[in-house]
Structures are given as C-alpha cells and as structure tokens.
Tab-separated table of C-alpha atoms in Angstrom:
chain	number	residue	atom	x	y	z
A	1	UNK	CA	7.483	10.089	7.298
A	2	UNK	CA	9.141	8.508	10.640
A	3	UNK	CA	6.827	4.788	9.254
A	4	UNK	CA	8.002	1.629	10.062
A	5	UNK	CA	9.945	1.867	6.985
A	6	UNK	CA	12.805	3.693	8.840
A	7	UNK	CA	13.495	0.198	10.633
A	8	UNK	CA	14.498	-1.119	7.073
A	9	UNK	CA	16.817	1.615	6.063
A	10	UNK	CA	19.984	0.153	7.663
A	11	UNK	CA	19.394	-2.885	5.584
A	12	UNK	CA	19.250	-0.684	2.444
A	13	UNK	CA	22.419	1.127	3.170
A	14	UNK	CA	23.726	-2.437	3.490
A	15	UNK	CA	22.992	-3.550	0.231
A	16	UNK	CA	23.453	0.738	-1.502
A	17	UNK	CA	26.870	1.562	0.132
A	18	UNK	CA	27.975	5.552	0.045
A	19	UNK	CA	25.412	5.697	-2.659
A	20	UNK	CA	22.779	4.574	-0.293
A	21	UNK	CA	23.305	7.828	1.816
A	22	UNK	CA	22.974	9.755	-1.779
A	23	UNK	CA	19.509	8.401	-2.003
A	24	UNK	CA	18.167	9.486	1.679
A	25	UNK	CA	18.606	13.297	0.499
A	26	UNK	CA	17.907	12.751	-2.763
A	27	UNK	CA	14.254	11.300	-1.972
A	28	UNK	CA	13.536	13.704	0.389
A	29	UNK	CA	13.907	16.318	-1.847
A	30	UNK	CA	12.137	14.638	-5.011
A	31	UNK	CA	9.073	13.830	-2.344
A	32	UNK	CA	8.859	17.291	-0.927
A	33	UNK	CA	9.038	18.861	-4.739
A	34	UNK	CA	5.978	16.297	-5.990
A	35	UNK	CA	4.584	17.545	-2.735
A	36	UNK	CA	4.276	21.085	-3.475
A	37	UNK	CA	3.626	20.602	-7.114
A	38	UNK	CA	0.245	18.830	-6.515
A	39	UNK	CA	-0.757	21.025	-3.738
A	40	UNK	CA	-0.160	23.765	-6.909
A	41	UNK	CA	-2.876	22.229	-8.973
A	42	UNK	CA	-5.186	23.020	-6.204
A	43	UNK	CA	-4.979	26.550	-6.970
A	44	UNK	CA	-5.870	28.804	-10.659
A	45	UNK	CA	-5.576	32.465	-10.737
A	46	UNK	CA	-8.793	34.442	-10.702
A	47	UNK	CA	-9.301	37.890	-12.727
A	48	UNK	CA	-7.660	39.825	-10.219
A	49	UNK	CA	-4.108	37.655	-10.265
A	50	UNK	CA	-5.053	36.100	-6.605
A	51	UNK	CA	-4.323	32.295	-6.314
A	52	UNK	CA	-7.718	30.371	-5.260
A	53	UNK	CA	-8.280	26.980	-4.296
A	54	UNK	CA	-10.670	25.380	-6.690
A	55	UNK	CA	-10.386	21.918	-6.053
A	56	UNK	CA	-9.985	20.202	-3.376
A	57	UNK	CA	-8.844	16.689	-3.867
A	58	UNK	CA	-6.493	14.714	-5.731
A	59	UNK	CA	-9.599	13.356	-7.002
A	60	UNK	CA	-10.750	16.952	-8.585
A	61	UNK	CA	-7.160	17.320	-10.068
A	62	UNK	CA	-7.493	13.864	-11.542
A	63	UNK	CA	-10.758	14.859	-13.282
A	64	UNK	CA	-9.534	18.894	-14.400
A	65	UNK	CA	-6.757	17.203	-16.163
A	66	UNK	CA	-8.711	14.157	-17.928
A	67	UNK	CA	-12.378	16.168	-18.296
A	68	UNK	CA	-11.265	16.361	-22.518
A	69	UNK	CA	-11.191	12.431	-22.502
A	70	UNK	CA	-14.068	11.598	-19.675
A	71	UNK	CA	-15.058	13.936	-17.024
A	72	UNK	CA	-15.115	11.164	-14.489
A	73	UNK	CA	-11.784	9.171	-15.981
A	74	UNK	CA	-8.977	10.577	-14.068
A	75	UNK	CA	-10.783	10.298	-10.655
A	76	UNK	CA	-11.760	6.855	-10.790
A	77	UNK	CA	-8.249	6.241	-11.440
A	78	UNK	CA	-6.700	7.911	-8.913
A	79	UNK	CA	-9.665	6.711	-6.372
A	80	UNK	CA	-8.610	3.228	-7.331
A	81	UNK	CA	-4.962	3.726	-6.804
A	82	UNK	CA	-5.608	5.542	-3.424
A	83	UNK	CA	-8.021	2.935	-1.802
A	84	UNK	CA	-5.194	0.054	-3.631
A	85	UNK	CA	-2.703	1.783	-1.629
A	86	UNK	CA	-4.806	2.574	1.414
A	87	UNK	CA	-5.946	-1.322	1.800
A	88	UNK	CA	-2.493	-2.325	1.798
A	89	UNK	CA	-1.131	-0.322	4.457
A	90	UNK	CA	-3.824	-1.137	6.915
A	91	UNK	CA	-3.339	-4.700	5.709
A	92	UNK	CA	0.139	-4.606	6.608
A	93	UNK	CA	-0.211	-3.239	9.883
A	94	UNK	CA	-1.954	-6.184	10.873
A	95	UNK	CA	0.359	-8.515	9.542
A	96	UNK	CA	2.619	-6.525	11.297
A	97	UNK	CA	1.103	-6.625	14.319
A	98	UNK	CA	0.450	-10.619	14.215
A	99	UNK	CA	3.733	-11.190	13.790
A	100	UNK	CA	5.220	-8.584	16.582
A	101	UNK	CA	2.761	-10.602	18.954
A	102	UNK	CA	3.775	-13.730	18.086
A	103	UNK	CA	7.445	-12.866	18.552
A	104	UNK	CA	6.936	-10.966	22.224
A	105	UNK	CA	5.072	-13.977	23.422
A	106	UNK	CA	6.644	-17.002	21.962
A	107	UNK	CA	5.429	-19.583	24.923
A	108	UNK	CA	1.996	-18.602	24.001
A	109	UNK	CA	0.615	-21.737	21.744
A	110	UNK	CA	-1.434	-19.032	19.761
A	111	UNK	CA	-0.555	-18.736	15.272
A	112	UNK	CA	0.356	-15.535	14.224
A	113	UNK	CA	-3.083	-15.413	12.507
A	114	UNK	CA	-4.645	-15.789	15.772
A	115	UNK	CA	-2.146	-12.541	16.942
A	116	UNK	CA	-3.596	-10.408	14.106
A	117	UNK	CA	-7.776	-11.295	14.918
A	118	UNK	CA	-6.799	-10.137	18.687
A	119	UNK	CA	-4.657	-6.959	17.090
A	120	UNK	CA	-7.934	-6.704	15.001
A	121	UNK	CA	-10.653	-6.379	18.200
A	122	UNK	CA	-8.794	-3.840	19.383
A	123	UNK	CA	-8.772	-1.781	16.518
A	124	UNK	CA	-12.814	-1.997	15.988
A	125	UNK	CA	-12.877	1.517	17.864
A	126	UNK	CA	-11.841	3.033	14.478
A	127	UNK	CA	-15.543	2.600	12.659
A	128	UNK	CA	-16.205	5.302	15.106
A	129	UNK	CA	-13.779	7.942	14.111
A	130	UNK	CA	-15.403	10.849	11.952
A	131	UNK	CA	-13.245	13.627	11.421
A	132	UNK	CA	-9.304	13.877	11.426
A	133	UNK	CA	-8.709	15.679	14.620
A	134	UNK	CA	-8.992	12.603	16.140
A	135	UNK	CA	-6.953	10.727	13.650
A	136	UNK	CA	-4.065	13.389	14.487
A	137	UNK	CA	-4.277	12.669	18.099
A	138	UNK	CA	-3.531	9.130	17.562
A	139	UNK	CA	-1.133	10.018	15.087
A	140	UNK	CA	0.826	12.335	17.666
A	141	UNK	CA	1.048	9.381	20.016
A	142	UNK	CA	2.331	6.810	16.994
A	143	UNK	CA	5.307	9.717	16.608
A	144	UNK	CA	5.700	9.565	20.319
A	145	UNK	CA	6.198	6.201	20.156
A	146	UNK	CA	8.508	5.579	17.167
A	147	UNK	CA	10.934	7.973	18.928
A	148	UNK	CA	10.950	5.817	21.376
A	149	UNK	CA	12.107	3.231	19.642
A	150	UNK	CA	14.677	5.232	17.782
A	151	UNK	CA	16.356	6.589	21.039
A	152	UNK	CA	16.283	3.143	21.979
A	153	UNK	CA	17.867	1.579	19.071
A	154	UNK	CA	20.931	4.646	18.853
A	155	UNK	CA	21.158	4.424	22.347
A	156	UNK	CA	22.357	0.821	22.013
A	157	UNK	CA	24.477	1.538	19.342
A	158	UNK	CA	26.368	4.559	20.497
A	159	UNK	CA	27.399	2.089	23.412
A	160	UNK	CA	29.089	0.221	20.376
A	161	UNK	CA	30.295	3.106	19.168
A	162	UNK	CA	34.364	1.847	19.813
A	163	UNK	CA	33.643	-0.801	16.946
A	164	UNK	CA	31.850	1.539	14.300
A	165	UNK	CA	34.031	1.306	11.291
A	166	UNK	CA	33.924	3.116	7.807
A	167	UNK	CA	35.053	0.117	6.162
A	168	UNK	CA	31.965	-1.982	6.346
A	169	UNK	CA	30.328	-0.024	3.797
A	170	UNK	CA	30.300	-1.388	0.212
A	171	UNK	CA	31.994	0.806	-2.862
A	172	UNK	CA	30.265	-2.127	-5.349
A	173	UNK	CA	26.701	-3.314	-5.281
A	174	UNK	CA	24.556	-5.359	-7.012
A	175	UNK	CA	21.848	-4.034	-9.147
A	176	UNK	CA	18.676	-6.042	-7.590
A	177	UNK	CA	19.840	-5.582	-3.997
A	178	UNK	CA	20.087	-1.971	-5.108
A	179	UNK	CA	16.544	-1.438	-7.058
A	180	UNK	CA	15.203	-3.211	-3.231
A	181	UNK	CA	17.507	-0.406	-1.510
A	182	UNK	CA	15.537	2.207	-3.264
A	183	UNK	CA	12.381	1.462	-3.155
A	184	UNK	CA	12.864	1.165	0.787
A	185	UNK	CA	14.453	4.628	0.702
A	186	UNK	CA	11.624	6.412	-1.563
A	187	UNK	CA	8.655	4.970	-0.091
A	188	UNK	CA	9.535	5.847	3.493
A	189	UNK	CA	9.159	9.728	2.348
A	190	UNK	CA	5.482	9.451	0.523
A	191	UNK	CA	2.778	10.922	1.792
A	192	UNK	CA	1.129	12.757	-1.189
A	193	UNK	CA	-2.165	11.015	-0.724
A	194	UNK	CA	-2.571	12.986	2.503
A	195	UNK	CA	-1.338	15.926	1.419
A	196	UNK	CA	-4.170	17.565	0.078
A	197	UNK	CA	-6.363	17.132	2.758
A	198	UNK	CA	-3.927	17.832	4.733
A	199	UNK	CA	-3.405	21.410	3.454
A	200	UNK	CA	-7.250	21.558	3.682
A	201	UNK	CA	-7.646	21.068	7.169
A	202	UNK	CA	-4.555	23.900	8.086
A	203	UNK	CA	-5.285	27.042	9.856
A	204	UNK	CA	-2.833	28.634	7.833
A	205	UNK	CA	-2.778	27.384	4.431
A	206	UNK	CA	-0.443	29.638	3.214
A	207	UNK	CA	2.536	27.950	5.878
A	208	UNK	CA	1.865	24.677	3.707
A	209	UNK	CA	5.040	24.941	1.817
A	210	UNK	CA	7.092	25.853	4.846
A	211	UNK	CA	5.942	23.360	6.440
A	212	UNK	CA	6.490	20.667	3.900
A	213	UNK	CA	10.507	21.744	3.506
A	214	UNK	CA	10.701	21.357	7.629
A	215	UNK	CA	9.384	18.338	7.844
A	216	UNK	CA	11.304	16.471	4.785
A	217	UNK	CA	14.458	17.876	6.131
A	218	UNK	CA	14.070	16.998	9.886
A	219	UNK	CA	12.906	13.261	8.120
A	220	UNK	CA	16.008	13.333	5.877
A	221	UNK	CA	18.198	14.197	9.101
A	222	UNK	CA	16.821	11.486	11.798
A	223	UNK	CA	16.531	9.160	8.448
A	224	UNK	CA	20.109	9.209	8.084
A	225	UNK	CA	21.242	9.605	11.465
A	226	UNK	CA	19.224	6.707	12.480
A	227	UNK	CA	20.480	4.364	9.526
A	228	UNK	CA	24.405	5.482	9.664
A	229	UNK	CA	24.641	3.866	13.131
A	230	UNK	CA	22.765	1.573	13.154
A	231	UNK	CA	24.431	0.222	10.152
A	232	UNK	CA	28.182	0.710	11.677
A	233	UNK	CA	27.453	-0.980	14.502
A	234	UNK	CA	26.293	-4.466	12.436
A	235	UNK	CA	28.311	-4.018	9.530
A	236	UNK	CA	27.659	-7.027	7.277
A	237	UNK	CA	25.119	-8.620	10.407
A	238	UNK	CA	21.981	-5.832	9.361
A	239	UNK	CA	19.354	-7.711	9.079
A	240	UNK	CA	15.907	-6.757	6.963
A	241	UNK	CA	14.744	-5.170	10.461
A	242	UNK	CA	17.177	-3.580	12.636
A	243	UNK	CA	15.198	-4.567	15.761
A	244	UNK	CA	16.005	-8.131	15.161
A	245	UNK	CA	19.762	-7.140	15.653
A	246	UNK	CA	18.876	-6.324	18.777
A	247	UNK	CA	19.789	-8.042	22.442
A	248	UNK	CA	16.878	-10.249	23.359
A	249	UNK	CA	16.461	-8.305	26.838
A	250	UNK	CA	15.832	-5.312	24.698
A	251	UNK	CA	13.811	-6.859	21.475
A	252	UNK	CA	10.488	-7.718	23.693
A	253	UNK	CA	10.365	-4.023	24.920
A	254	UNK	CA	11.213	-2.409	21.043
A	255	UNK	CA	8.689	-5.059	20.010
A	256	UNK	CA	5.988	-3.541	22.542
A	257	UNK	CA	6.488	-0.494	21.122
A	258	UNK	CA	6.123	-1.565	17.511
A	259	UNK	CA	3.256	-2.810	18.123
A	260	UNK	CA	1.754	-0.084	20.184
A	261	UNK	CA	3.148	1.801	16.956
A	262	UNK	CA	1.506	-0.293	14.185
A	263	UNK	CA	-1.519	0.104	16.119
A	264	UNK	CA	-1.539	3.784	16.311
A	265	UNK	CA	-0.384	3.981	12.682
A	266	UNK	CA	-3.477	2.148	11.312
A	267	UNK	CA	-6.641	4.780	11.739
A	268	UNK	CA	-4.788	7.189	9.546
A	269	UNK	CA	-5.393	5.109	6.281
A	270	UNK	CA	-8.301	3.602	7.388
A	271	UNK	CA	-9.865	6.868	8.083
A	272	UNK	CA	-8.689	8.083	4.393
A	273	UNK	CA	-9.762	5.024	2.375
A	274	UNK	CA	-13.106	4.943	3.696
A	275	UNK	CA	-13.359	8.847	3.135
A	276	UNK	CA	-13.002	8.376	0.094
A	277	UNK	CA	-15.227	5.046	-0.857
A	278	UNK	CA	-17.827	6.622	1.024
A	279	UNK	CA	-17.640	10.104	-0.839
A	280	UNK	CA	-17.597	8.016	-4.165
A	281	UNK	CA	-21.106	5.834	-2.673
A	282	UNK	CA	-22.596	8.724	-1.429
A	283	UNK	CA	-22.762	11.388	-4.071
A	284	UNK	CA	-26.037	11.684	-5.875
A	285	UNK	CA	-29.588	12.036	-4.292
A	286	UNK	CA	-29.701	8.659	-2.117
A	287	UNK	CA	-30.834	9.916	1.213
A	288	UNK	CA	-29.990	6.219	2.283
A	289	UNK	CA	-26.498	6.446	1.638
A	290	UNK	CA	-25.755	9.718	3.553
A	291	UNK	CA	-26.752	8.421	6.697
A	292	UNK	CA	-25.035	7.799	9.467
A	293	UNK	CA	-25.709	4.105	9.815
A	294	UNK	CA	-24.612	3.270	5.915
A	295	UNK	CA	-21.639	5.427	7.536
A	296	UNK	CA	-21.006	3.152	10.291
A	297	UNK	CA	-22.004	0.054	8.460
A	298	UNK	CA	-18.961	1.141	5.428
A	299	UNK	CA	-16.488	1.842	7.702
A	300	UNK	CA	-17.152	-1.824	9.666
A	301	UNK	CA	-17.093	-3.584	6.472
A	302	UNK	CA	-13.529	-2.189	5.341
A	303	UNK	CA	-12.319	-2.839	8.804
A	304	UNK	CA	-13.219	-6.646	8.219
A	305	UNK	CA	-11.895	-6.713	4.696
A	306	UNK	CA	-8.543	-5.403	5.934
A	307	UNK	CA	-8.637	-8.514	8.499
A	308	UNK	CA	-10.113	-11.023	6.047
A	309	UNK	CA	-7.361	-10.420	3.505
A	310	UNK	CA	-4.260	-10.112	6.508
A	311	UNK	CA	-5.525	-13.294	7.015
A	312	UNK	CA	-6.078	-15.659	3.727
A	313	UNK	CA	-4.176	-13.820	1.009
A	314	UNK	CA	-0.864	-15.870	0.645
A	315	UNK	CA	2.102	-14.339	-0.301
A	316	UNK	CA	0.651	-11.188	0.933
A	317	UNK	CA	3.992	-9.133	1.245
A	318	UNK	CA	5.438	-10.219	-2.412
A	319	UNK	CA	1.593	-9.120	-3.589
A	320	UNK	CA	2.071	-6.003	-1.638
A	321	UNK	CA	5.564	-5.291	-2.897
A	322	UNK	CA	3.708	-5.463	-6.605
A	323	UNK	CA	1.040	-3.193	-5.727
A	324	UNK	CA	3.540	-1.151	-3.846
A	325	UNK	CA	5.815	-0.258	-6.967
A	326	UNK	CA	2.427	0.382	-9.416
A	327	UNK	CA	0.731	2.692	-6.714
A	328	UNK	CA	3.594	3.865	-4.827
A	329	UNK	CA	5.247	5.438	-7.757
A	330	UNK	CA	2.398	6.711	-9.586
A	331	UNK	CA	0.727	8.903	-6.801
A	332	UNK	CA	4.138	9.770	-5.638
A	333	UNK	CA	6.070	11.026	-8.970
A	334	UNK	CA	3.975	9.950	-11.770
A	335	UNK	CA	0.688	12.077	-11.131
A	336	UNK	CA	1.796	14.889	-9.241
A	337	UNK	CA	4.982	15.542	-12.206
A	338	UNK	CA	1.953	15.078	-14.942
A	339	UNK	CA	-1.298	16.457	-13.687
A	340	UNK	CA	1.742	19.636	-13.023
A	341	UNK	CA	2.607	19.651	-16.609
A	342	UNK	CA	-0.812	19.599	-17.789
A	343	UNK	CA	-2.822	21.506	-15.729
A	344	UNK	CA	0.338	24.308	-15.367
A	345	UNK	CA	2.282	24.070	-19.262
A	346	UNK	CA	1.511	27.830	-20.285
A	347	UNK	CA	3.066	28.791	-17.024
A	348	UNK	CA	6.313	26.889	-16.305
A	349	UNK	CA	9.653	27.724	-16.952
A	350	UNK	CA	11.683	25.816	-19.401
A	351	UNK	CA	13.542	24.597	-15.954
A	352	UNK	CA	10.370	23.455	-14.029
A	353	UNK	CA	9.199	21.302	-16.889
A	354	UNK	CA	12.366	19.589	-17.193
A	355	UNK	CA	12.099	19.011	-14.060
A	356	UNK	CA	8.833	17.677	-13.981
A	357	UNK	CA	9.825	15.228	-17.146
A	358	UNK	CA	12.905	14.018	-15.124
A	359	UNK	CA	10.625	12.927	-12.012
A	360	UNK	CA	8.257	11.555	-14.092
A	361	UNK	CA	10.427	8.967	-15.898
A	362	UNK	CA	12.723	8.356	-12.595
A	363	UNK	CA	9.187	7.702	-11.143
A	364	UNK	CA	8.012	5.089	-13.866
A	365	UNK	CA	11.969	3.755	-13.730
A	366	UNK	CA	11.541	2.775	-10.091
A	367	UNK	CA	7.952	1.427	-10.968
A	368	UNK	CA	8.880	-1.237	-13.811
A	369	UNK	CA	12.068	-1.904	-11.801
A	370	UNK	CA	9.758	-2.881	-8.513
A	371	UNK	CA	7.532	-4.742	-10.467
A	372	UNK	CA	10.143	-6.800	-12.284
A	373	UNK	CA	11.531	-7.582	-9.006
A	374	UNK	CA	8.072	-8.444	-7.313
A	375	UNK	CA	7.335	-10.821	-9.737
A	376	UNK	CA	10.618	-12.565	-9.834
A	377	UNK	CA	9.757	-13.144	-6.166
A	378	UNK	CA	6.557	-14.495	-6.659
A	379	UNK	CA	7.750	-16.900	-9.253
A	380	UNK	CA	10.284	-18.042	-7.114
A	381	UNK	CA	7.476	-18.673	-4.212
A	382	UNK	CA	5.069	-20.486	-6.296
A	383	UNK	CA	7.860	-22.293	-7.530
C-alpha cells in the first residue's frame, strides 16, 4: 500500500482541498471492503454449513461466474487485465528508475534510457525467483526503505513546522484537477490482484480479514499523516512529487532510496505476471512447457519486454494513465462488487447488495472519468 504513489498524495490534496482528506479514508475503506468480498468468492458452503475454499484464483472466480456464457470467458478476461496491469507496473519502475538515475547523477553524459538498461542488468536476477517467499523478502526490504524516505521527508517538514498554515488548503476545486486527485488517492490502496494468493500462501487463513482491516488502517493513517505535512509545509509550491520540493543536499540521498525502492518494488509483479502467463502456457499435456527451462526462458522474455517497451513506447505515462483507469478500476471495484453479486445474490442482505451496486458504479465513474482525462492528454501530446 506504502507504493510510490504516496509521494504524489500531497499534490492531490493540493488540487482536492478538505475534501482531499475525505478521500484518503474513504478509499481505504472501499479497497479493504472489495478486498474481503473477493477473497469471499473463494469460499461455498459444503453439506455440513463449513466454508471451503474451492477456488483459488481470481482466475477460477472469473470462470464460476461466466461458465453459463463460456467456461473459459471470464478468466481470459481477467488474465488479460492482470498481466495489462502487471506489465505496466514493472514498466514503470524502470522508467522510474531511469529517470531517478539520471537526476542523482546529472554530470554523467549518460540518457535516461541508458539509466533504465543499467537499472535493467541489475534486475536480471529476478528470472530466477520461483516461489514468493523470496518475493516477500525483497518486499520487506522495499517497506524498509520507503520508511526511510518518509521519516526523511516529515522530518524536514516538522523543522518547518512554525510556517504550516491551515489556510493554504483550497475550499473550491476544479473538477479535472480533482478526477487526477482521485485516481492518485484510490490507486495507492489496490492490491486485489495479490490478494488471493496472498490469502493462499497464509498460515492462518482464517486471520485474512483481520489482517486486511490492520493494514488499510495503518495505510490510511501514515497516508494522511504523510500528505497533511507535507502539504502545509509547501502550500501552493507541492509539486507532482514531493521529493522534488526537497533541499538539493537532501534530494540525491531520497533519490538513492527511491531507487533502491523501485528496484525492490519490481519482482513482486514480475513474479505475478509471469505466474500467471506461464500457468495459462502450461496447462494441458505438453511435457515441454512444464519444464524448467521453458520456465526460465518465459520469465527472461517478460523481463526484456518490460525493458523493450520502458524504452520505445512514447508517451508511455499518458498510455499508462489509460490503461491505469480501464484495469485499475475494474479489478479493484468493478469485479470484486460483481463476481460478489453473482456468485453470492441468494445470500446477501438487502444492505450488502446495495453496497456492492454503489462500488460498482463509483468504480466504473472513476474509470470513464480517467479515461476521458487520459485521452485529453494524449491529444494534447500528439498535438
């Protein structure tokens, strides 16, 4: 939840005012409900009244709810949307990292393209990962690091702390700056395409749910902690990411650690995108494609596409803003709120599937809204 996202909040309470703050909580709770919700169409009562898991993906869910229409249908859609969503993260990360390079060794006559193929080598270690205990090691450190960063940044602005002032938040806003506010604010919570293996892989399965409220409160308090002061100590100077605000003594060390951070941050998609183009190659009788050098060989040829497109794709972060609002939004609140209603109708309250409707068409509201912004922006770049 703590993704590089976070950096960008200040800049959407900026541009969201008192409202912004509304929106922290707000999405934290929505996130952690869609959460639970699709972990519940894991699980169907047997004979005896005892809740067992019967699937075991989003992909099974996908295919229980769509096996009238095709039995195959709903997976390949969600599959696609996953890996769509997947690609773009890693993608980003190299961007990301590029550019962080670029910017913490400016007397260095190297492009920021150049940055990203060296960010790239050392990342090759990754084809090598196999199962997600290692994933969560790396993860661990990636959370170690972005506190780092945190402390750092509050710790700079709680020695501003005489020139904090209420007053530089906004009571109007403007609607785009707003609809970019949100989608900042939402998509720093999701993590549903996770979740499910995630509650898979636990010791304790039955904590899941526990766990889950913890974590999105603890996120919803250091989210909004973090943002309030950083914002009151720019005011009207935020910039898109708060690091930049930063003095240029400390900006090469927070950079550093962003990168160290993007670094980290990349084997967990990788590892779950190529889970789960893999599992889709793999099933049938092909002895040839359960081995463990079309393994190695899939996982190396993802890794390159992630560089290849970080690379020659222009416009990448309008075209990931696009994809961002279509994928973002539907594995977030429009499958989880859907696949509920329709795996789960005969046993929901008249409250729960209200509910469920009013996530569902907030989720597809953000959706169109990010799209119709994203491709305003591309127009405007390709003149």
């Amino acid at each position: 939840f703590q993704g590089i996202f976070v950096l960008g909040l200040p800049y959407a309470l900026l541009h969201s005012g008192y409202s912004g703050l509304f929106l922290v909580i707000l999405a934290a709770a929505l996130c952690c409900y869609t959460g639970k919700i699709l972990i519940t169409c894991l699980y169907e009562e047997n004979e005896d009244g005892q809740l067992v898991r019967v699937r075991d993906t989003y992909e099974d869910i996908a295919n229980a709810c769509c096996k009238n229409l095709s039995p195959k249908l709903g997976g390949i859609v969600v599959n696609v949307t996953q890996v769509m969503e997947l690609i773009m993260t890693c993608i980003l990360y190299l961007v990301v990292s590029g550019n962080l390079l670029s910017h913490s060794f400016p007397y260095v006559p190297m492009t920021e393209k150049t940055w990203s193929v060296i960010a790239f080598v050392t990342l090759l270690p990754c084809v090598f990962i196999k199962t997600l205990k290692i994933v969560s090691k790396l993860s661990q450190l990636c959370s170690l690091v972005h506190f780092i960063i945190i402390l750092v940044v509050m710790t700079y602005c709680l020695t501003q702390i005489h020139q904090w002032s209420w007053a530089k938040f906004r009571l109007s806003i403007e609607f785009e700056d707003f609809l970019v506010s949100v989608g900042v604010i939402i998509f720093s919570y999701t993590s549903q395409i996770f979740l499910p293996t995630l509650e898979g892989n636990m010791k304790n399965p039955g904590e899941f749910r526990c766990m889950l409220n913890w974590t999105h409160f603890f996120a919803c308090v250091l989210k909004t902690t973090f943002a309030l002061t950083a914002f009151l100590t720019w005011g009207e100077e935020t910039k898109e990411v708060i690091t930049d605000n930063l003095p240029s003594f400390l900006q090469t060390l927070v950079n550093l650690c962003l990168l160290t951070k993007a670094l980290l941050s990349y084997p967990l998609p990788f590892f779950a995108a190529t889970e789960i183009v893999y599992a889709c190659i793999s099933r049938g009788n092909h002895s040839n494609y359960r081995s463990p050098l079309f393994a190695l060989g899939a996982r190396g040829s993802f890794l390159l596409l992630t560089l290849l497109m970080a690379m020659f794709i222009p416009h990448f972060a309008l075209l990931m803003g696009l994809a961002g609002s279509v994928t973002g939004a539907a594995m977030t609140f429009l499958l989880p709120s859907l696949f509920h209603l329709k795996l789960k109708w005969k046993k929901l309250s008249f409250l729960e599937k209200c509910a469920d409707i009013c996530v569902f068409i907030l989720g597809f509201l953000c959706s169109l809204a990010g799209i119709v912004c994203s491709i305003k922006g591309l127009l405007e770049a390709f003149g």
